[in-house]
Every structure is written in structure tokens, then in C-alpha cells.
Short mmCIF file of C-alpha atoms and ligand atoms in Angstrom, two decimals:
data_model
loop_
_atom_site.label_atom_id
_atom_site.label_comp_id
_atom_site.label_asym_id
_atom_site.label_seq_id
_atom_site.Cartn_x
_atom_site.Cartn_y
_atom_site.Cartn_z
CA MET A 1 -0.01 0.01 0.02
CA ASN A 2 1.34 3.43 -0.94
CA ILE A 3 1.05 5.93 1.91
CA SER A 4 3.73 8.33 0.82
CA LYS A 5 1.57 11.44 1.07
CA SER A 6 0.56 10.54 4.65
CA ILE A 7 4.19 10.00 5.51
CA LYS A 8 5.10 13.49 4.16
CA LEU A 9 2.18 15.16 5.92
CA PHE A 10 3.01 13.52 9.23
CA GLU A 11 6.63 14.81 9.02
CA GLU A 12 5.29 18.26 8.33
CA ALA A 13 2.61 18.13 11.00
CA GLN A 14 5.13 17.30 13.70
CA LYS A 15 6.89 20.58 13.10
CA TYR A 16 3.80 22.59 13.95
CA ILE A 17 1.59 20.38 16.12
CA PRO A 18 2.83 18.48 19.17
CA GLY A 19 3.29 14.90 17.88
CA GLY A 20 1.63 15.97 14.66
CA VAL A 21 -1.89 15.38 16.04
CA ASN A 22 -4.60 17.22 17.95
CA SER A 23 -5.43 14.14 20.08
CA PRO A 24 -2.70 11.62 21.08
CA VAL A 25 -4.29 8.28 20.08
CA ARG A 26 -4.33 9.39 16.39
CA ALA A 27 -0.50 9.27 16.26
CA PHE A 28 -0.43 5.42 16.17
CA LYS A 29 2.01 5.41 19.08
CA SER A 30 0.71 2.20 20.68
CA VAL A 31 0.71 0.27 17.35
CA GLY A 32 3.71 1.87 15.65
CA GLY A 33 3.87 3.10 12.07
CA ASN A 34 2.76 6.19 10.29
CA PRO A 35 -0.75 7.60 10.93
CA LEU A 36 -2.89 8.01 7.85
CA PHE A 37 -4.13 11.45 6.86
CA ILE A 38 -7.80 11.23 5.84
CA GLU A 39 -9.21 12.97 2.86
CA SER A 40 -12.93 11.96 3.07
CA GLY A 41 -15.45 9.52 4.44
CA ASN A 42 -18.61 7.96 3.07
CA GLY A 43 -20.78 5.34 4.75
CA SER A 44 -18.58 2.57 6.14
CA LYS A 45 -15.49 3.73 4.24
CA ILE A 46 -12.79 6.35 4.66
CA TYR A 47 -10.24 7.43 2.07
CA ASP A 48 -6.71 8.58 2.85
CA VAL A 49 -4.79 11.30 1.02
CA ASP A 50 -3.01 8.65 -1.13
CA GLY A 51 -6.34 7.44 -2.39
CA ASN A 52 -6.49 4.19 -0.38
CA GLU A 53 -9.95 2.97 0.69
CA TYR A 54 -10.65 1.44 4.08
CA ILE A 55 -13.64 -0.24 5.65
CA GLU A 56 -13.45 1.39 9.09
CA TYR A 57 -14.60 0.63 12.62
CA ILE A 58 -13.65 3.78 14.54
CA GLY A 59 -16.50 6.06 13.40
CA SER A 60 -14.57 9.12 14.58
CA TRP A 61 -14.27 7.35 17.97
CA GLY A 62 -17.95 6.91 18.35
CA PRO A 63 -20.08 9.58 16.75
CA HIS A 64 -20.79 7.91 13.39
CA LEU A 65 -23.58 5.49 14.31
CA PHE A 66 -24.83 5.76 10.71
CA GLY A 67 -21.45 5.75 9.00
CA HIS A 68 -19.78 8.79 7.50
CA ASN A 69 -21.67 11.75 6.15
CA PRO A 70 -25.26 10.41 6.08
CA PRO A 71 -27.51 12.64 3.93
CA PHE A 72 -29.92 13.55 6.70
CA ILE A 73 -27.10 15.04 8.85
CA LYS A 74 -25.37 16.69 5.86
CA ASN A 75 -28.70 18.31 4.76
CA ALA A 76 -29.42 19.61 8.28
CA LEU A 77 -26.00 21.26 8.38
CA VAL A 78 -26.34 22.83 4.92
CA GLU A 79 -29.78 24.20 5.89
CA MET A 80 -28.43 25.79 9.08
CA LEU A 81 -25.35 27.14 7.34
CA GLU A 82 -27.60 29.34 5.16
CA LYS A 83 -28.80 31.07 8.40
CA GLY A 84 -25.53 31.56 10.20
CA THR A 85 -22.98 29.67 12.26
CA SER A 86 -23.22 31.04 15.78
CA PHE A 87 -25.29 33.71 17.62
CA GLY A 88 -24.32 33.47 21.30
CA ALA A 89 -27.99 33.86 22.10
CA PRO A 90 -30.74 31.30 22.65
CA THR A 91 -32.24 29.48 19.64
CA GLU A 92 -35.42 27.37 19.41
CA LEU A 93 -33.36 24.47 18.21
CA GLU A 94 -31.75 24.17 21.70
CA ILE A 95 -35.21 23.61 23.20
CA GLU A 96 -35.96 20.98 20.56
CA MET A 97 -32.62 19.24 21.24
CA ALA A 98 -33.22 19.22 25.04
CA LYS A 99 -36.75 17.90 24.62
CA LEU A 100 -35.54 15.12 22.29
CA ILE A 101 -32.84 13.97 24.82
CA ILE A 102 -35.31 14.04 27.63
CA ASN A 103 -37.78 12.07 25.55
CA LEU A 104 -35.29 9.38 24.62
CA VAL A 105 -33.65 8.98 28.03
CA PRO A 106 -36.18 8.68 30.89
CA SER A 107 -33.73 9.62 33.72
CA ILE A 108 -33.07 13.05 32.19
CA GLU A 109 -35.33 15.86 33.45
CA MET A 110 -33.18 18.75 32.43
CA VAL A 111 -30.08 18.97 30.28
CA ARG A 112 -27.27 21.43 29.52
CA MET A 113 -25.30 21.43 26.27
CA VAL A 114 -21.52 21.66 26.25
CA ASN A 115 -18.80 21.20 23.54
CA SER A 116 -17.18 17.92 24.42
CA GLY A 117 -17.46 14.80 26.55
CA THR A 118 -14.67 16.17 28.77
CA GLU A 119 -16.67 19.29 29.47
CA ALA A 120 -19.74 17.16 30.19
CA THR A 121 -18.06 14.97 32.77
CA MET A 122 -16.20 17.78 34.48
CA SER A 123 -19.39 19.84 34.72
CA ALA A 124 -21.40 16.87 36.03
CA VAL A 125 -18.88 16.32 38.84
CA ARG A 126 -18.92 20.03 39.65
CA ALA A 127 -22.77 19.93 39.82
CA ALA A 128 -22.68 16.88 42.11
CA ARG A 129 -20.15 18.62 44.35
CA GLY A 130 -22.21 21.83 44.43
CA TYR A 131 -25.38 19.85 45.12
CA THR A 132 -23.99 17.77 47.97
CA GLY A 133 -21.49 20.25 49.42
CA ARG A 134 -18.87 17.43 49.41
CA ASP A 135 -15.43 17.42 47.71
CA LYS A 136 -14.48 13.80 47.00
CA PHE A 137 -15.66 11.53 44.17
CA ILE A 138 -15.05 7.97 43.15
CA LYS A 139 -14.13 6.75 39.73
CA PHE A 140 -12.99 3.31 38.50
CA GLU A 141 -9.63 2.07 37.28
CA GLY A 142 -9.80 1.61 33.49
CA CYS A 143 -12.75 4.02 32.93
CA TYR A 144 -12.06 7.18 30.95
CA HIS A 145 -13.89 10.41 31.54
CA GLY A 146 -11.93 12.95 29.44
CA HIS A 147 -8.90 14.95 30.40
CA ALA A 148 -10.03 17.22 33.20
CA ASP A 149 -7.38 17.41 35.98
CA TYR A 150 -9.37 15.50 38.57
CA PHE A 151 -9.90 12.44 36.34
CA LEU A 152 -6.20 12.01 35.53
CA ILE A 153 -5.59 10.28 38.83
CA LYS A 154 -4.82 6.61 39.41
CA ALA A 155 -4.87 4.60 42.63
CA GLY A 156 -1.94 4.95 44.96
CA SER A 157 -0.12 1.87 46.31
CA GLY A 158 -2.43 0.81 49.14
CA ALA A 159 -6.11 0.57 48.33
CA LEU A 160 -7.03 3.30 50.78
CA THR A 161 -4.15 5.78 50.18
CA PHE A 162 -4.48 8.90 48.13
CA GLY A 163 -4.46 8.71 44.34
CA VAL A 164 -1.54 9.91 42.29
CA PRO A 165 -1.62 12.12 39.18
CA THR A 166 -1.11 10.26 35.88
CA SER A 167 0.11 13.38 34.10
CA PRO A 168 2.51 16.16 34.99
CA GLY A 169 0.53 19.35 35.41
CA VAL A 170 -2.10 17.72 37.60
CA THR A 171 -1.69 18.76 41.21
CA LYS A 172 -1.52 16.63 44.37
CA GLY A 173 -4.39 18.81 45.54
CA ASN A 174 -6.46 17.36 42.79
CA ALA A 175 -5.38 13.90 43.55
CA LYS A 176 -6.52 13.96 47.13
CA ASP A 177 -10.19 14.31 46.22
CA THR A 178 -10.24 11.58 43.57
CA LEU A 179 -10.73 8.00 44.89
CA ASN A 180 -10.24 4.98 42.66
CA ALA A 181 -12.36 1.78 42.90
CA ASP A 182 -12.10 -1.48 41.00
CA TYR A 183 -14.64 -2.08 38.23
CA ASN A 184 -17.21 -4.80 39.06
CA ASP A 185 -15.87 -4.99 42.63
CA ILE A 186 -18.52 -3.71 45.08
CA GLU A 187 -16.23 -4.36 48.05
CA SER A 188 -13.86 -1.72 46.80
CA ILE A 189 -16.75 0.78 46.81
CA LYS A 190 -17.93 -0.26 50.31
CA ASN A 191 -14.40 0.25 51.60
CA LEU A 192 -14.00 3.69 50.05
CA VAL A 193 -17.41 4.80 51.26
CA ALA A 194 -16.79 3.66 54.84
CA GLU A 195 -13.33 5.21 54.85
CA ASN A 196 -14.67 8.55 53.60
CA LYS A 197 -18.07 8.62 55.33
CA GLY A 198 -20.14 11.71 54.43
CA GLU A 199 -17.37 13.11 52.18
CA ILE A 200 -18.18 11.64 48.82
CA ALA A 201 -20.14 13.76 46.38
CA ALA A 202 -20.37 11.39 43.42
CA VAL A 203 -19.54 8.06 41.88
CA ILE A 204 -18.81 8.29 38.15
CA ILE A 205 -18.76 5.20 35.98
CA GLU A 206 -18.83 4.05 32.40
CA PRO A 207 -21.73 1.55 32.95
CA ILE A 208 -20.57 -0.28 29.87
CA ALA A 209 -16.91 0.59 29.70
CA GLY A 210 -15.44 1.19 26.27
CA ASN A 211 -12.04 2.62 27.22
CA MET A 212 -10.37 -0.55 28.61
CA GLY A 213 -11.69 -2.48 25.70
CA VAL A 214 -15.35 -3.33 26.10
CA VAL A 215 -16.29 -4.42 29.60
CA LYS A 216 -19.80 -4.53 31.08
CA VAL A 217 -20.79 -4.16 34.69
CA SER A 218 -22.59 -7.12 36.26
CA ASP A 219 -26.34 -6.64 37.03
CA GLU A 220 -25.60 -7.29 40.69
CA PHE A 221 -22.76 -4.82 40.88
CA ILE A 222 -24.66 -1.92 39.31
CA LYS A 223 -27.78 -2.54 41.40
CA GLU A 224 -25.69 -2.58 44.60
CA LEU A 225 -23.83 0.59 43.53
CA ARG A 226 -27.22 2.32 42.98
CA SER A 227 -28.42 1.37 46.45
CA ILE A 228 -25.17 2.40 48.16
CA CYS A 229 -25.40 5.78 46.46
CA ASP A 230 -29.03 6.13 47.62
CA GLU A 231 -28.18 5.25 51.23
CA GLU A 232 -25.18 7.60 51.38
CA GLY A 233 -26.69 10.55 49.50
CA ILE A 234 -24.00 10.16 46.76
CA VAL A 235 -24.82 11.37 43.21
CA LEU A 236 -24.50 8.50 40.77
CA ILE A 237 -23.19 9.68 37.41
CA PHE A 238 -23.33 7.43 34.39
CA ASP A 239 -20.72 8.60 31.84
CA GLU A 240 -22.58 7.66 28.63
CA VAL A 241 -20.40 9.78 26.31
CA MET A 242 -19.70 6.56 24.38
CA THR A 243 -22.72 4.36 25.18
CA GLY A 244 -25.43 7.04 24.97
CA PHE A 245 -27.61 6.35 21.98
CA ARG A 246 -25.24 3.59 20.89
CA VAL A 247 -26.01 0.47 22.97
CA ALA A 248 -29.75 1.33 22.96
CA ARG A 249 -31.95 4.35 22.38
CA GLY A 250 -31.90 5.05 26.14
CA GLY A 251 -28.18 4.13 26.47
CA ALA A 252 -26.53 1.74 28.92
CA GLN A 253 -29.07 2.73 31.60
CA GLU A 254 -31.81 1.23 29.46
CA VAL A 255 -29.78 -1.94 28.86
CA LEU A 256 -29.00 -2.29 32.62
CA GLY A 257 -32.38 -1.10 33.92
CA VAL A 258 -30.74 1.26 36.46
CA LYS A 259 -31.35 5.02 36.58
CA PRO A 260 -28.40 7.27 37.45
CA ASP A 261 -28.90 10.77 39.01
CA LEU A 262 -26.85 12.46 36.31
CA THR A 263 -25.75 11.32 32.84
CA THR A 264 -23.07 12.67 30.54
CA PHE A 265 -23.25 12.50 26.77
CA GLY A 266 -21.01 13.29 23.79
CA LYS A 267 -20.00 11.69 20.51
CA ILE A 268 -23.28 10.54 18.87
CA ILE A 269 -25.31 13.57 20.16
CA GLY A 270 -23.12 15.83 18.05
CA GLY A 271 -23.63 13.96 14.79
CA GLY A 272 -19.93 14.43 14.07
CA LEU A 273 -19.64 17.95 15.41
CA PRO A 274 -18.06 18.87 18.77
CA VAL A 275 -20.93 18.44 21.26
CA GLY A 276 -21.38 17.15 24.84
CA ALA A 277 -24.20 17.37 27.33
CA PHE A 278 -24.94 16.56 30.96
CA GLY A 279 -28.33 16.20 32.48
CA GLY A 280 -30.47 14.36 34.99
CA LYS A 281 -32.51 15.08 38.09
CA ARG A 282 -34.16 18.48 38.09
CA GLU A 283 -33.17 19.25 41.70
CA ILE A 284 -29.47 18.81 40.82
CA MET A 285 -29.65 20.57 37.42
CA GLN A 286 -31.40 23.55 39.07
CA LYS A 287 -28.18 24.16 40.94
CA ILE A 288 -26.51 25.22 37.68
CA ALA A 289 -26.01 28.93 36.84
CA PRO A 290 -27.86 31.14 36.14
CA VAL A 291 -30.74 29.54 38.09
CA GLY A 292 -28.40 28.17 40.76
CA PRO A 293 -24.96 28.98 42.20
CA VAL A 294 -22.84 26.34 40.44
CA TYR A 295 -20.97 28.06 37.63
CA GLN A 296 -20.91 26.53 34.17
CA ALA A 297 -20.74 28.34 30.80
CA GLY A 298 -19.58 28.05 27.17
CA THR A 299 -19.22 30.60 24.38
CA LEU A 300 -20.20 28.06 21.75
CA SER A 301 -22.34 25.75 23.88
CA GLY A 302 -25.55 24.87 21.99
CA ASN A 303 -24.01 26.15 18.82
CA PRO A 304 -26.55 26.13 16.02
CA LEU A 305 -24.49 24.09 13.55
CA ALA A 306 -23.61 21.49 16.19
CA MET A 307 -27.24 21.35 17.35
CA SER A 308 -28.55 20.89 13.86
CA ALA A 309 -26.26 17.91 13.26
CA GLY A 310 -26.94 16.40 16.70
CA TYR A 311 -30.67 16.93 16.43
CA ALA A 312 -30.71 15.32 12.97
CA ALA A 313 -28.88 12.28 14.46
CA LEU A 314 -31.17 11.88 17.45
CA LYS A 315 -34.31 12.55 15.41
CA HIS A 316 -33.25 9.80 13.07
CA ILE A 317 -32.91 7.45 16.08
CA LYS A 318 -36.32 8.43 17.37
CA ASP A 319 -38.05 7.98 13.98
CA ASN A 320 -36.24 4.71 13.13
CA PRO A 321 -36.26 2.35 16.16
CA GLY A 322 -35.04 -0.36 13.75
CA VAL A 323 -31.60 1.27 13.87
CA TYR A 324 -30.70 -0.88 16.92
CA ASP A 325 -31.79 -4.10 15.26
CA THR A 326 -29.53 -3.31 12.29
CA LEU A 327 -26.65 -2.50 14.63
CA GLU A 328 -27.19 -5.69 16.62
CA LYS A 329 -27.44 -7.77 13.42
CA ASN A 330 -24.23 -6.30 11.95
CA SER A 331 -22.27 -6.53 15.22
CA SER A 332 -23.30 -10.10 16.09
CA TYR A 333 -22.53 -11.12 12.49
CA LEU A 334 -18.98 -9.79 12.89
CA GLU A 335 -18.62 -11.38 16.36
CA LYS A 336 -19.78 -14.77 15.06
CA GLY A 337 -17.28 -14.56 12.15
CA PHE A 338 -14.40 -13.59 14.52
CA LYS A 339 -15.34 -16.38 16.96
CA SER A 340 -15.39 -18.99 14.23
CA ASN A 341 -12.01 -17.72 13.01
CA LEU A 342 -10.55 -18.10 16.47
CA GLU A 343 -11.87 -21.62 16.72
CA LYS A 344 -10.31 -22.59 13.48
CA LEU A 345 -7.01 -21.08 14.68
CA GLY A 346 -7.29 -22.84 18.10
CA LYS A 347 -7.29 -19.59 20.00
CA ASN A 348 -9.69 -18.67 22.76
CA TYR A 349 -9.10 -14.93 22.96
CA ALA A 350 -11.55 -13.05 25.22
CA MET A 351 -14.23 -11.28 23.17
CA ASN A 352 -16.67 -8.90 24.80
CA ARG A 353 -19.59 -7.32 23.05
CA VAL A 354 -22.56 -5.13 23.92
CA GLY A 355 -24.60 -4.23 20.79
CA SER A 356 -22.52 -2.32 18.32
CA MET A 357 -19.44 -2.13 20.67
CA GLN A 358 -17.09 -5.05 20.76
CA CYS A 359 -13.48 -5.94 21.47
CA MET A 360 -11.10 -8.81 21.11
CA PHE A 361 -8.41 -9.05 23.78
CA PHE A 362 -5.14 -10.91 23.14
CA THR A 363 -5.57 -12.95 26.26
CA GLU A 364 -7.46 -16.16 26.89
CA GLU A 365 -8.61 -15.09 30.35
CA LYS A 366 -12.11 -13.61 30.76
CA VAL A 367 -12.08 -9.83 30.94
CA ASN A 368 -14.41 -8.31 33.52
CA ASP A 369 -12.14 -5.53 34.91
CA PHE A 370 -9.10 -3.43 34.20
CA LYS A 371 -6.65 -5.85 35.79
CA ALA A 372 -7.77 -8.59 33.36
CA ALA A 373 -7.90 -6.19 30.35
CA VAL A 374 -4.30 -5.13 30.73
CA LYS A 375 -3.20 -8.80 30.44
CA SER A 376 -3.85 -8.49 26.72
CA ASP A 377 -0.72 -8.70 24.56
CA THR A 378 -0.69 -5.20 23.21
CA GLU A 379 2.39 -5.87 21.03
CA LEU A 380 0.42 -8.55 19.29
CA TYR A 381 -2.51 -6.19 18.89
CA GLY A 382 -0.14 -3.81 17.12
CA LYS A 383 0.82 -6.47 14.63
CA TYR A 384 -2.84 -7.49 14.18
CA PHE A 385 -3.76 -3.85 13.57
CA HIS A 386 -1.21 -3.45 10.75
CA GLU A 387 -2.13 -6.79 9.15
CA MET A 388 -5.76 -5.61 9.08
CA LEU A 389 -4.83 -2.17 7.83
CA ASN A 390 -2.81 -3.71 4.96
CA ARG A 391 -5.98 -5.59 4.03
CA GLY A 392 -8.03 -2.41 3.90
CA ILE A 393 -9.61 -2.68 7.38
CA TYR A 394 -9.08 0.32 9.62
CA LEU A 395 -9.46 -0.54 13.36
CA ALA A 396 -8.67 1.67 16.37
CA PRO A 397 -4.91 2.09 16.63
CA ALA A 398 -4.93 0.90 20.21
CA GLN A 399 -6.04 -2.34 21.96
CA PHE A 400 -8.15 -0.79 24.65
CA GLU A 401 -10.79 0.66 22.33
CA ALA A 402 -14.03 -0.64 20.90
CA VAL A 403 -14.75 -1.92 17.44
CA PHE A 404 -17.74 0.33 16.50
CA VAL A 405 -20.10 -1.18 13.99
CA SER A 406 -22.45 1.25 12.16
CA THR A 407 -25.74 0.87 10.29
CA ALA A 408 -23.67 1.60 7.14
CA HIS A 409 -21.64 -1.57 7.28
CA SER A 410 -22.88 -3.94 4.54
CA THR A 411 -22.69 -7.76 4.64
CA ASP A 412 -19.97 -7.46 2.03
CA ASP A 413 -18.01 -5.11 4.34
CA LEU A 414 -18.46 -7.56 7.23
CA ASP A 415 -17.46 -10.62 5.19
CA LYS A 416 -14.33 -8.88 3.98
CA THR A 417 -13.52 -7.95 7.57
CA ILE A 418 -14.00 -11.52 8.79
CA LYS A 419 -11.77 -12.82 6.05
CA ALA A 420 -9.13 -10.26 6.83
CA HIS A 421 -9.39 -11.09 10.54
CA TYR A 422 -8.57 -14.82 9.83
CA GLU A 423 -5.68 -13.99 7.47
CA SER A 424 -4.23 -11.40 9.87
CA LEU A 425 -4.32 -13.72 12.89
CA ALA A 426 -2.98 -16.60 10.89
CA ALA A 427 -0.05 -14.38 9.82
CA ILE A 428 0.95 -13.34 13.36
CA ILE A 429 0.28 -16.27 15.71
C1 PLP B 501 -14.65 9.97 24.67
C2 PLP B 501 -15.07 9.91 26.07
C3 PLP B 501 -15.01 11.04 26.92
C4 PLP B 501 -14.33 12.33 26.52
O1 PLP B 501 -15.03 12.99 25.48
P1 PLP B 501 -14.24 14.07 24.59
O2 PLP B 501 -15.27 14.54 23.68
O3 PLP B 501 -13.13 13.35 23.93
O4 PLP B 501 -13.76 15.10 25.55
C5 PLP B 501 -15.50 10.91 28.20
N1 PLP B 501 -16.08 9.77 28.62
C6 PLP B 501 -16.09 8.67 27.89
C7 PLP B 501 -16.78 7.44 28.36
C8 PLP B 501 -15.64 8.68 26.55
O5 PLP B 501 -15.69 7.59 25.79
#
């Protein structure tokens, strides 16, 4: 495959942009090789600047539930573009967007739009702190909630010691209010709650995790977590930036049958434009400025172009409930193909799937938490990634990401992918 233009552009990009990219994972660091510069996307395919075509499963890291550039989103954008790009004043579309989100996700009574998933999660934690008057919050090892300072904290050595920053620039002051629990381990929550009685404002969790590969909570765990939060007056935040409108119309909370107090969204709700949102119980959301004292703002929040794309995406979901059947059909078809390949190859790699999110780990142990996920042989994943790429299949350039299937993937796309999967694994194991 000729990628000479991408190689040249990457060299140039690194002179002007740190690492040549505007978000680190795009640089292919964990799989090696030269990142591809993309020219265009259409349906299930993207095209690089050298004219190579790829069937792809990243979907801009989640937003493209319907594949690239679906006509109903493109048309909505063109229509809005005629009227203007940004007013910094209220628009009717923002009411329509809020009503639609509230209609699709029963736990949401009020919602505020922001510009990214990071903004949504950091605002939700601030709202929970403002509402409870408490400082600390609990997150889980292996979950990702964006790059706000107080999320970039991992567990210290002893289970009950303070956390430590995972990045320079994050202060020890931040670390002392972030507590880390183990995914699917209710004892770790009970210990932290007992140790910090009356001090915990929130628990934030990816209820179906997609940032340590795909890992789902157990029914028992999430129900117990809900009742501990109720007993202790802790705000339960579901980070559904990835799972919202992907695993079901009502997100992971619909799949699990558990209602959080606050939910964060991103990715799909922007229809490919930069959008996030947080919402939930009215009594918490009423604490947000200007109606309440918790400050939160954004020059471009609720931006008309972003709202028109996001609204078009969510309206399509509302009007076409069959979307989730198509996603399930496509994703399970791929999973079956992969599993049958693994059988033929005599490998029992862990495969996790929830709806249109799935992940193959290069370990034969079951993966239910972060400790198990990191047993995956990431070097082997890197080889697999490049074998697939050479066969025209573009997967996430990192092991601990999901394979996102869209409604745009055809049976032909999926068959080609399954064939490439067999050949790629046969070549490396
Ligand atoms: C992507 C992601 C975020 C961060 O969203 P950005 O838009 O990249 O800031 C937060 N939480 C989860 C679960 C995500 O997958």
C-alpha cells in the first residue's frame, strides 16, 4: 500500500503540532507506524490522501452511528449554514434538542449542552459537588472520563491511600479528592465509602466501559452501587459519552435497567460535530448557573450548527427504532465470524460485546475488569492492527478501544472484515 503522502504530511505536521496530532491516540504510538491522513469519508469507508480505501470501525471514535456523512445530517447542516454559524444567544433548536434527549432517556429531566465529553463529565462532577457540598468523588480504574485534571488520577499503592496524578501538570491537591475503585468490585466501593463517610459527592462510572476495551458491569454490581449511592446521599453519574444512543436508544441505563442521578453524553449527540451534554434530576440541574450557584458556561455551547447535526442524528434514532436491530445484526454477524475464525485457529481470545461495541483481547482469560484487560498482549494487537490495515480494514490504533459497527456496514464489508481477521491472525500467531 502506498502511503507516501501521509508520511510526508506527518513529517510536516510534527513541526507545527505536538506529535503531529490534535489528540494523542491518532498518532499510532501504541501500534507503531505512520498515521494515515484522511481525505474523506462515506458510509462505512474512509479514504486517505493517497487514495486508499478502508472499511473502518472507529467512526470518529464513536459519533458515526450511521457511518460517514449520512444525507440527513449533511442536509441539516447545509440548511443551518444558510442562516449563520453562531449567535451566542438562545435558539429554538436548543429547546428541541433538550426535549428530544429528555424524551429518549427517561432519567433526564433537564439537560445542559456543552462542547465535548470532557466538558460534560467535569461539569457533572462540579454539579454533584455543588449539590452535595462534598469534595471527594469515586471513579474506576480503566474508565475514561476525558482529560479534566481530577480524572487524571490513578490509585496509589495501598487501596485506601491517596491517588496519584497520571500526568504532569495535575496537582496533588486534585489527587486527594479523587478516589479509585475497581470495576465490578462492590467491596472496593464499600471500603472507600466507609473510609470517607459523608465526604463523597459522586460516583462516576462508564456503565458499559469502552475505554479498557469493552467491559460490562454485572447486574448485581450496578444494582448494589445504585443502592449504596441512595443510602449515602451520593450522586451516581453514568458517563454515557460513548454508550449514549449507541447500545440502545436510552443508552446503557436502558440496557441495565438502572437510573443514574446524572448522565453525561457526547460523541453521537453531536452527529460528528463537537458536542457534549450533561443532565439528569431536576433538583441537581437547578443548581447550575444562572438559576443556581454552580458556575458553568460556554461561548459556543448549544452552537446552532452542532445542534442541527446532533438533532438530525437523534431525530433519526427516534423515527427509526429499527436502527438498533440493524446495529445488533451487523455487530453479532462480525462477532460470530471472529469467533469462528478463532476456533479454526485454536485460540480462545476473550471477546466482549454489547450491541454495536465489541473488543477482542489478546488474552485467553475472561475480561471483567481493568486488571484482566491489561493482560492483553498489546504488542500482538499492534501486529494485528497493521495486518488488518494492509488488508483495507481500519481498526482503532490501540487495543483498549472498541470496534464500533455502524448501520452503514454492509454484509460485504463484514465478510471482507471477517476474512481479513482470519488472514491477519494466521499471519501473526
Ligand atoms: C470519549 C469519552 C469522553 C471524553 O469525550 P471528549 O469529547 O473526547 O472530551 C468521556 N467519557 C467517555 C466514556 C468517553 O468515551
